Amino acid sequence: MLNKLKEVYRTVAEGKEAALTFTADGEEYLRSFHPPERLILLGCGNIGQELCRYAADLGFTVTAVDERPGFANRTLMPDAAEILCSDFPDAIRRLQITERDYVCVITRGHRFDADCLREILPGAYPRYLGMIGSKRRVALLMKQLESEGFGPDALKRIHAPIGISINALTVKEIAISIV
């Protein structure tokens, strides 16, 4: 049994699901184990900071990315499991996004959002991909990406504007609508 438990632990530590079957009192049981869900925040501004805190409270393993050292740091992102101070495309390549990940594109501008999506879309599609922005800004970016050859099916899967509509006005409310 100890060897089975060690194998389950190794598998989950590698980011994969595992199961343990065992018999007790003549009954067979199955226990599933899942690695923590990773939320990747592409942007560590005000919304990213609040979103990091709420998501960590809910059990996400949060990875925070920003190119600005003044934002991608432990002081502003204390609940992040990992912080990368890097340009977004390079960080996305290093993170190797999987189908199990959740990704929030919450950068400081349209140009950076486009850079993020250009890097994410050709790879493994995350479980959730959301991008912040007004409806007008989102529509312009989607049109631009489509003109660059990204198919409408991939673009339709992007949740944009990100979050559910709760008429959020404050940074905290926006973060709650996202998480």
PDB file of C-alpha atoms in Angstrom:
ATOM      1  CA  MET A   1       0.000   0.000   0.000  1.00  0.00           C
ATOM      2  CA  LEU A   2       2.853   2.369   0.802  1.00  0.00           C
ATOM      3  CA  ASN A   3       4.319   1.860  -2.676  1.00  0.00           C
ATOM      4  CA  LYS A   4       0.917   2.590  -4.243  1.00  0.00           C
ATOM      5  CA  LEU A   5       0.648   5.812  -2.231  1.00  0.00           C
ATOM      6  CA  LYS A   6       4.150   6.863  -3.273  1.00  0.00           C
ATOM      7  CA  GLU A   7       3.277   6.277  -6.928  1.00  0.00           C
ATOM      8  CA  VAL A   8       0.071   8.324  -6.599  1.00  0.00           C
ATOM      9  CA  TYR A   9       2.072  11.114  -4.966  1.00  0.00           C
ATOM     10  CA  ARG A  10       4.689  11.091  -7.767  1.00  0.00           C
ATOM     11  CA  THR A  11       1.993  11.149 -10.454  1.00  0.00           C
ATOM     12  CA  VAL A  12       0.118  14.064  -8.899  1.00  0.00           C
ATOM     13  CA  ALA A  13       3.401  15.931  -8.314  1.00  0.00           C
ATOM     14  CA  GLU A  14       4.013  15.625 -12.083  1.00  0.00           C
ATOM     15  CA  GLY A  15       0.698  17.419 -12.677  1.00  0.00           C
ATOM     16  CA  LYS A  16      -1.299  14.344 -13.649  1.00  0.00           C
ATOM     17  CA  GLU A  17      -4.378  12.720 -12.168  1.00  0.00           C
ATOM     18  CA  ALA A  18      -4.014   9.462 -10.282  1.00  0.00           C
ATOM     19  CA  ALA A  19      -6.263   6.924  -8.603  1.00  0.00           C
ATOM     20  CA  LEU A  20      -5.809   4.537  -5.730  1.00  0.00           C
ATOM     21  CA  THR A  21      -7.886   1.397  -5.446  1.00  0.00           C
ATOM     22  CA  PHE A  22      -8.034  -0.550  -2.225  1.00  0.00           C
ATOM     23  CA  THR A  23     -10.213  -3.046  -0.435  1.00  0.00           C
ATOM     24  CA  ALA A  24     -11.526  -2.583   3.089  1.00  0.00           C
ATOM     25  CA  ASP A  25     -13.948  -4.919   4.874  1.00  0.00           C
ATOM     26  CA  GLY A  26     -14.560  -6.765   1.626  1.00  0.00           C
ATOM     27  CA  GLU A  27     -15.548  -3.591  -0.274  1.00  0.00           C
ATOM     28  CA  GLU A  28     -13.456  -2.178  -3.100  1.00  0.00           C
ATOM     29  CA  TYR A  29     -12.870   1.586  -3.069  1.00  0.00           C
ATOM     30  CA  LEU A  30     -11.469   4.023  -5.571  1.00  0.00           C
ATOM     31  CA  ARG A  31      -9.990   7.361  -4.506  1.00  0.00           C
ATOM     32  CA  SER A  32      -9.087   9.889  -7.199  1.00  0.00           C
ATOM     33  CA  PHE A  33      -6.348  12.468  -6.724  1.00  0.00           C
ATOM     34  CA  HIS A  34      -5.953  15.617  -8.786  1.00  0.00           C
ATOM     35  CA  PRO A  35      -3.091  18.088  -8.941  1.00  0.00           C
ATOM     36  CA  PRO A  36      -3.918  21.615  -7.811  1.00  0.00           C
ATOM     37  CA  GLU A  37      -5.516  23.723 -10.510  1.00  0.00           C
ATOM     38  CA  ARG A  38      -3.156  26.366 -11.850  1.00  0.00           C
ATOM     39  CA  LEU A  39      -4.360  29.870 -12.544  1.00  0.00           C
ATOM     40  CA  ILE A  40      -1.972  31.908 -14.665  1.00  0.00           C
ATOM     41  CA  LEU A  41      -2.380  35.654 -14.321  1.00  0.00           C
ATOM     42  CA  LEU A  42      -0.877  37.539 -17.231  1.00  0.00           C
ATOM     43  CA  GLY A  43      -0.702  40.942 -15.601  1.00  0.00           C
ATOM     44  CA  CYS A  44      -0.064  41.937 -11.985  1.00  0.00           C
ATOM     45  CA  GLY A  45      -1.879  45.268 -11.872  1.00  0.00           C
ATOM     46  CA  ASN A  46      -4.640  46.141  -9.413  1.00  0.00           C
ATOM     47  CA  ILE A  47      -7.092  43.541 -10.711  1.00  0.00           C
ATOM     48  CA  GLY A  48      -4.395  40.858 -10.869  1.00  0.00           C
ATOM     49  CA  GLN A  49      -3.436  41.520  -7.266  1.00  0.00           C
ATOM     50  CA  GLU A  50      -6.993  41.079  -5.994  1.00  0.00           C
ATOM     51  CA  LEU A  51      -7.638  38.126  -8.281  1.00  0.00           C
ATOM     52  CA  CYS A  52      -4.493  36.418  -7.005  1.00  0.00           C
ATOM     53  CA  ARG A  53      -5.672  36.708  -3.413  1.00  0.00           C
ATOM     54  CA  TYR A  54      -9.205  35.436  -4.074  1.00  0.00           C
ATOM     55  CA  ALA A  55      -8.063  32.581  -6.335  1.00  0.00           C
ATOM     56  CA  ALA A  56      -5.444  31.416  -3.823  1.00  0.00           C
ATOM     57  CA  ASP A  57      -8.128  31.444  -1.111  1.00  0.00           C
ATOM     58  CA  LEU A  58     -10.193  29.134  -3.324  1.00  0.00           C
ATOM     59  CA  GLY A  59      -7.325  26.667  -3.706  1.00  0.00           C
ATOM     60  CA  PHE A  60      -5.808  27.635  -7.042  1.00  0.00           C
ATOM     61  CA  THR A  61      -2.053  27.496  -7.437  1.00  0.00           C
ATOM     62  CA  VAL A  62      -1.494  30.983  -8.816  1.00  0.00           C
ATOM     63  CA  THR A  63       1.313  31.913 -11.198  1.00  0.00           C
ATOM     64  CA  ALA A  64       1.632  35.669 -11.704  1.00  0.00           C
ATOM     65  CA  VAL A  65       3.425  37.189 -14.692  1.00  0.00           C
ATOM     66  CA  ASP A  66       4.331  40.781 -15.496  1.00  0.00           C
ATOM     67  CA  GLU A  67       7.227  42.453 -17.269  1.00  0.00           C
ATOM     68  CA  ARG A  68       7.437  45.201 -14.682  1.00  0.00           C
ATOM     69  CA  PRO A  69       9.522  44.405 -11.574  1.00  0.00           C
ATOM     70  CA  GLY A  70       7.465  46.958  -9.665  1.00  0.00           C
ATOM     71  CA  PHE A  71       4.423  44.699 -10.128  1.00  0.00           C
ATOM     72  CA  ALA A  72       5.786  41.141 -10.439  1.00  0.00           C
ATOM     73  CA  ASN A  73       7.012  40.833  -6.879  1.00  0.00           C
ATOM     74  CA  ARG A  74       6.206  39.133  -3.589  1.00  0.00           C
ATOM     75  CA  THR A  75       5.117  42.431  -1.965  1.00  0.00           C
ATOM     76  CA  LEU A  76       2.201  42.925  -4.379  1.00  0.00           C
ATOM     77  CA  MET A  77       1.527  39.237  -5.091  1.00  0.00           C
ATOM     78  CA  PRO A  78       2.088  37.535  -1.696  1.00  0.00           C
ATOM     79  CA  ASP A  79      -0.363  34.706  -2.418  1.00  0.00           C
ATOM     80  CA  ALA A  80       1.172  33.668  -5.748  1.00  0.00           C
ATOM     81  CA  ALA A  81       2.908  30.298  -5.745  1.00  0.00           C
ATOM     82  CA  GLU A  82       5.154  31.508  -8.557  1.00  0.00           C
ATOM     83  CA  ILE A  83       6.000  34.962  -9.877  1.00  0.00           C
ATOM     84  CA  LEU A  84       7.689  35.550 -13.220  1.00  0.00           C
ATOM     85  CA  CYS A  85       9.090  38.947 -14.143  1.00  0.00           C
ATOM     86  CA  SER A  86       9.391  38.448 -17.867  1.00  0.00           C
ATOM     87  CA  ASP A  87       7.917  39.578 -21.143  1.00  0.00           C
ATOM     88  CA  PHE A  88       4.621  37.797 -21.673  1.00  0.00           C
ATOM     89  CA  PRO A  89       5.432  35.635 -24.731  1.00  0.00           C
ATOM     90  CA  ASP A  90       8.610  34.302 -23.114  1.00  0.00           C
ATOM     91  CA  ALA A  91       6.808  33.562 -19.846  1.00  0.00           C
ATOM     92  CA  ILE A  92       3.986  31.772 -21.668  1.00  0.00           C
ATOM     93  CA  ARG A  93       6.487  29.552 -23.479  1.00  0.00           C
ATOM     94  CA  ARG A  94       8.266  28.753 -20.201  1.00  0.00           C
ATOM     95  CA  LEU A  95       5.007  27.960 -18.395  1.00  0.00           C
ATOM     96  CA  GLN A  96       3.925  25.371 -20.971  1.00  0.00           C
ATOM     97  CA  ILE A  97       0.190  25.940 -20.615  1.00  0.00           C
ATOM     98  CA  THR A  98      -1.871  22.744 -20.531  1.00  0.00           C
ATOM     99  CA  GLU A  99      -5.522  21.829 -20.968  1.00  0.00           C
ATOM    100  CA  ARG A 100      -5.831  21.817 -17.160  1.00  0.00           C
ATOM    101  CA  ASP A 101      -4.795  25.459 -16.701  1.00  0.00           C
ATOM    102  CA  TYR A 102      -6.881  28.577 -16.268  1.00  0.00           C
ATOM    103  CA  VAL A 103      -5.456  31.716 -17.886  1.00  0.00           C
ATOM    104  CA  CYS A 104      -6.483  35.330 -17.308  1.00  0.00           C
ATOM    105  CA  VAL A 105      -5.116  37.924 -19.717  1.00  0.00           C
ATOM    106  CA  ILE A 106      -5.273  41.096 -17.651  1.00  0.00           C
ATOM    107  CA  THR A 107      -2.331  43.086 -18.957  1.00  0.00           C
ATOM    108  CA  ARG A 108      -2.028  46.843 -19.026  1.00  0.00           C
ATOM    109  CA  GLY A 109      -2.868  47.233 -22.682  1.00  0.00           C
ATOM    110  CA  HIS A 110      -4.271  45.954 -25.945  1.00  0.00           C
ATOM    111  CA  ARG A 111      -0.801  45.366 -27.441  1.00  0.00           C
ATOM    112  CA  PHE A 112       0.236  43.097 -24.576  1.00  0.00           C
ATOM    113  CA  ASP A 113      -3.095  41.228 -24.683  1.00  0.00           C
ATOM    114  CA  ALA A 114      -2.494  40.512 -28.369  1.00  0.00           C
ATOM    115  CA  ASP A 115       1.039  39.280 -27.650  1.00  0.00           C
ATOM    116  CA  CYS A 116      -0.334  36.891 -25.017  1.00  0.00           C
ATOM    117  CA  LEU A 117      -3.072  35.502 -27.252  1.00  0.00           C
ATOM    118  CA  ARG A 118      -0.718  35.058 -30.203  1.00  0.00           C
ATOM    119  CA  GLU A 119       1.459  32.854 -28.008  1.00  0.00           C
ATOM    120  CA  ILE A 120      -1.381  30.927 -26.312  1.00  0.00           C
ATOM    121  CA  LEU A 121      -3.708  30.160 -29.231  1.00  0.00           C
ATOM    122  CA  PRO A 122      -1.410  27.874 -31.273  1.00  0.00           C
ATOM    123  CA  GLY A 123      -0.612  25.696 -28.248  1.00  0.00           C
ATOM    124  CA  ALA A 124      -2.639  23.543 -25.892  1.00  0.00           C
ATOM    125  CA  TYR A 125      -5.903  25.307 -25.200  1.00  0.00           C
ATOM    126  CA  PRO A 126      -6.363  25.965 -21.480  1.00  0.00           C
ATOM    127  CA  ARG A 127      -9.483  24.881 -19.609  1.00  0.00           C
ATOM    128  CA  TYR A 128     -10.377  28.562 -19.329  1.00  0.00           C
ATOM    129  CA  LEU A 129      -8.976  31.541 -21.225  1.00  0.00           C
ATOM    130  CA  GLY A 130     -10.336  34.958 -20.372  1.00  0.00           C
ATOM    131  CA  MET A 131      -9.278  38.447 -21.371  1.00  0.00           C
ATOM    132  CA  ILE A 132     -10.191  41.754 -19.796  1.00  0.00           C
ATOM    133  CA  GLY A 133     -11.360  44.670 -21.911  1.00  0.00           C
ATOM    134  CA  SER A 134     -14.338  46.634 -23.066  1.00  0.00           C
ATOM    135  CA  LYS A 135     -16.599  45.011 -25.641  1.00  0.00           C
ATOM    136  CA  ARG A 136     -15.326  47.474 -28.241  1.00  0.00           C
ATOM    137  CA  ARG A 137     -11.661  46.792 -27.481  1.00  0.00           C
ATOM    138  CA  VAL A 138     -12.234  43.031 -27.414  1.00  0.00           C
ATOM    139  CA  ALA A 139     -14.032  43.134 -30.777  1.00  0.00           C
ATOM    140  CA  LEU A 140     -11.181  45.100 -32.371  1.00  0.00           C
ATOM    141  CA  LEU A 141      -8.576  42.674 -31.042  1.00  0.00           C
ATOM    142  CA  MET A 142     -10.558  39.626 -32.201  1.00  0.00           C
ATOM    143  CA  LYS A 143     -10.873  41.151 -35.673  1.00  0.00           C
ATOM    144  CA  GLN A 144      -7.125  41.805 -35.740  1.00  0.00           C
ATOM    145  CA  LEU A 145      -6.294  38.233 -34.640  1.00  0.00           C
ATOM    146  CA  GLU A 146      -8.688  36.793 -37.219  1.00  0.00           C
ATOM    147  CA  SER A 147      -6.969  38.834 -39.925  1.00  0.00           C
ATOM    148  CA  GLU A 148      -3.675  37.285 -38.761  1.00  0.00           C
ATOM    149  CA  GLY A 149      -5.029  33.811 -39.442  1.00  0.00           C
ATOM    150  CA  PHE A 150      -6.456  32.723 -36.098  1.00  0.00           C
ATOM    151  CA  GLY A 151      -9.666  30.817 -36.731  1.00  0.00           C
ATOM    152  CA  PRO A 152     -13.040  31.966 -35.457  1.00  0.00           C
ATOM    153  CA  ASP A 153     -13.516  28.713 -33.505  1.00  0.00           C
ATOM    154  CA  ALA A 154     -10.418  29.369 -31.378  1.00  0.00           C
ATOM    155  CA  LEU A 155     -11.330  33.019 -30.885  1.00  0.00           C
ATOM    156  CA  LYS A 156     -14.903  32.179 -29.795  1.00  0.00           C
ATOM    157  CA  ARG A 157     -13.505  30.123 -26.918  1.00  0.00           C
ATOM    158  CA  ILE A 158     -11.897  33.192 -25.353  1.00  0.00           C
ATOM    159  CA  HIS A 159     -14.071  34.543 -22.565  1.00  0.00           C
ATOM    160  CA  ALA A 160     -14.012  38.254 -23.256  1.00  0.00           C
ATOM    161  CA  PRO A 161     -14.788  40.475 -21.582  1.00  0.00           C
ATOM    162  CA  ILE A 162     -13.637  38.252 -18.725  1.00  0.00           C
ATOM    163  CA  GLY A 163     -15.829  37.499 -15.726  1.00  0.00           C
ATOM    164  CA  ILE A 164     -19.532  37.288 -15.181  1.00  0.00           C
ATOM    165  CA  SER A 165     -21.706  40.359 -15.458  1.00  0.00           C
ATOM    166  CA  ILE A 166     -22.404  41.618 -11.938  1.00  0.00           C
ATOM    167  CA  ASN A 167     -22.173  45.330 -12.763  1.00  0.00           C
ATOM    168  CA  ALA A 168     -18.785  45.424 -11.046  1.00  0.00           C
ATOM    169  CA  LEU A 169     -17.385  48.884 -10.437  1.00  0.00           C
ATOM    170  CA  THR A 170     -14.467  48.445  -8.071  1.00  0.00           C
ATOM    171  CA  VAL A 171     -11.266  46.454  -8.550  1.00  0.00           C
ATOM    172  CA  LYS A 172     -12.402  43.968  -5.880  1.00  0.00           C
ATOM    173  CA  GLU A 173     -15.760  43.490  -7.581  1.00  0.00           C
ATOM    174  CA  ILE A 174     -14.098  42.936 -10.946  1.00  0.00           C
ATOM    175  CA  ALA A 175     -11.779  40.332  -9.414  1.00  0.00           C
ATOM    176  CA  ILE A 176     -14.747  38.584  -7.790  1.00  0.00           C
ATOM    177  CA  SER A 177     -16.625  38.541 -11.100  1.00  0.00           C
ATOM    178  CA  ILE A 178     -13.625  36.813 -12.674  1.00  0.00           C
ATOM    179  CA  VAL A 179     -12.877  34.247  -9.990  1.00  0.00           C
TER     180      VAL A 179
END
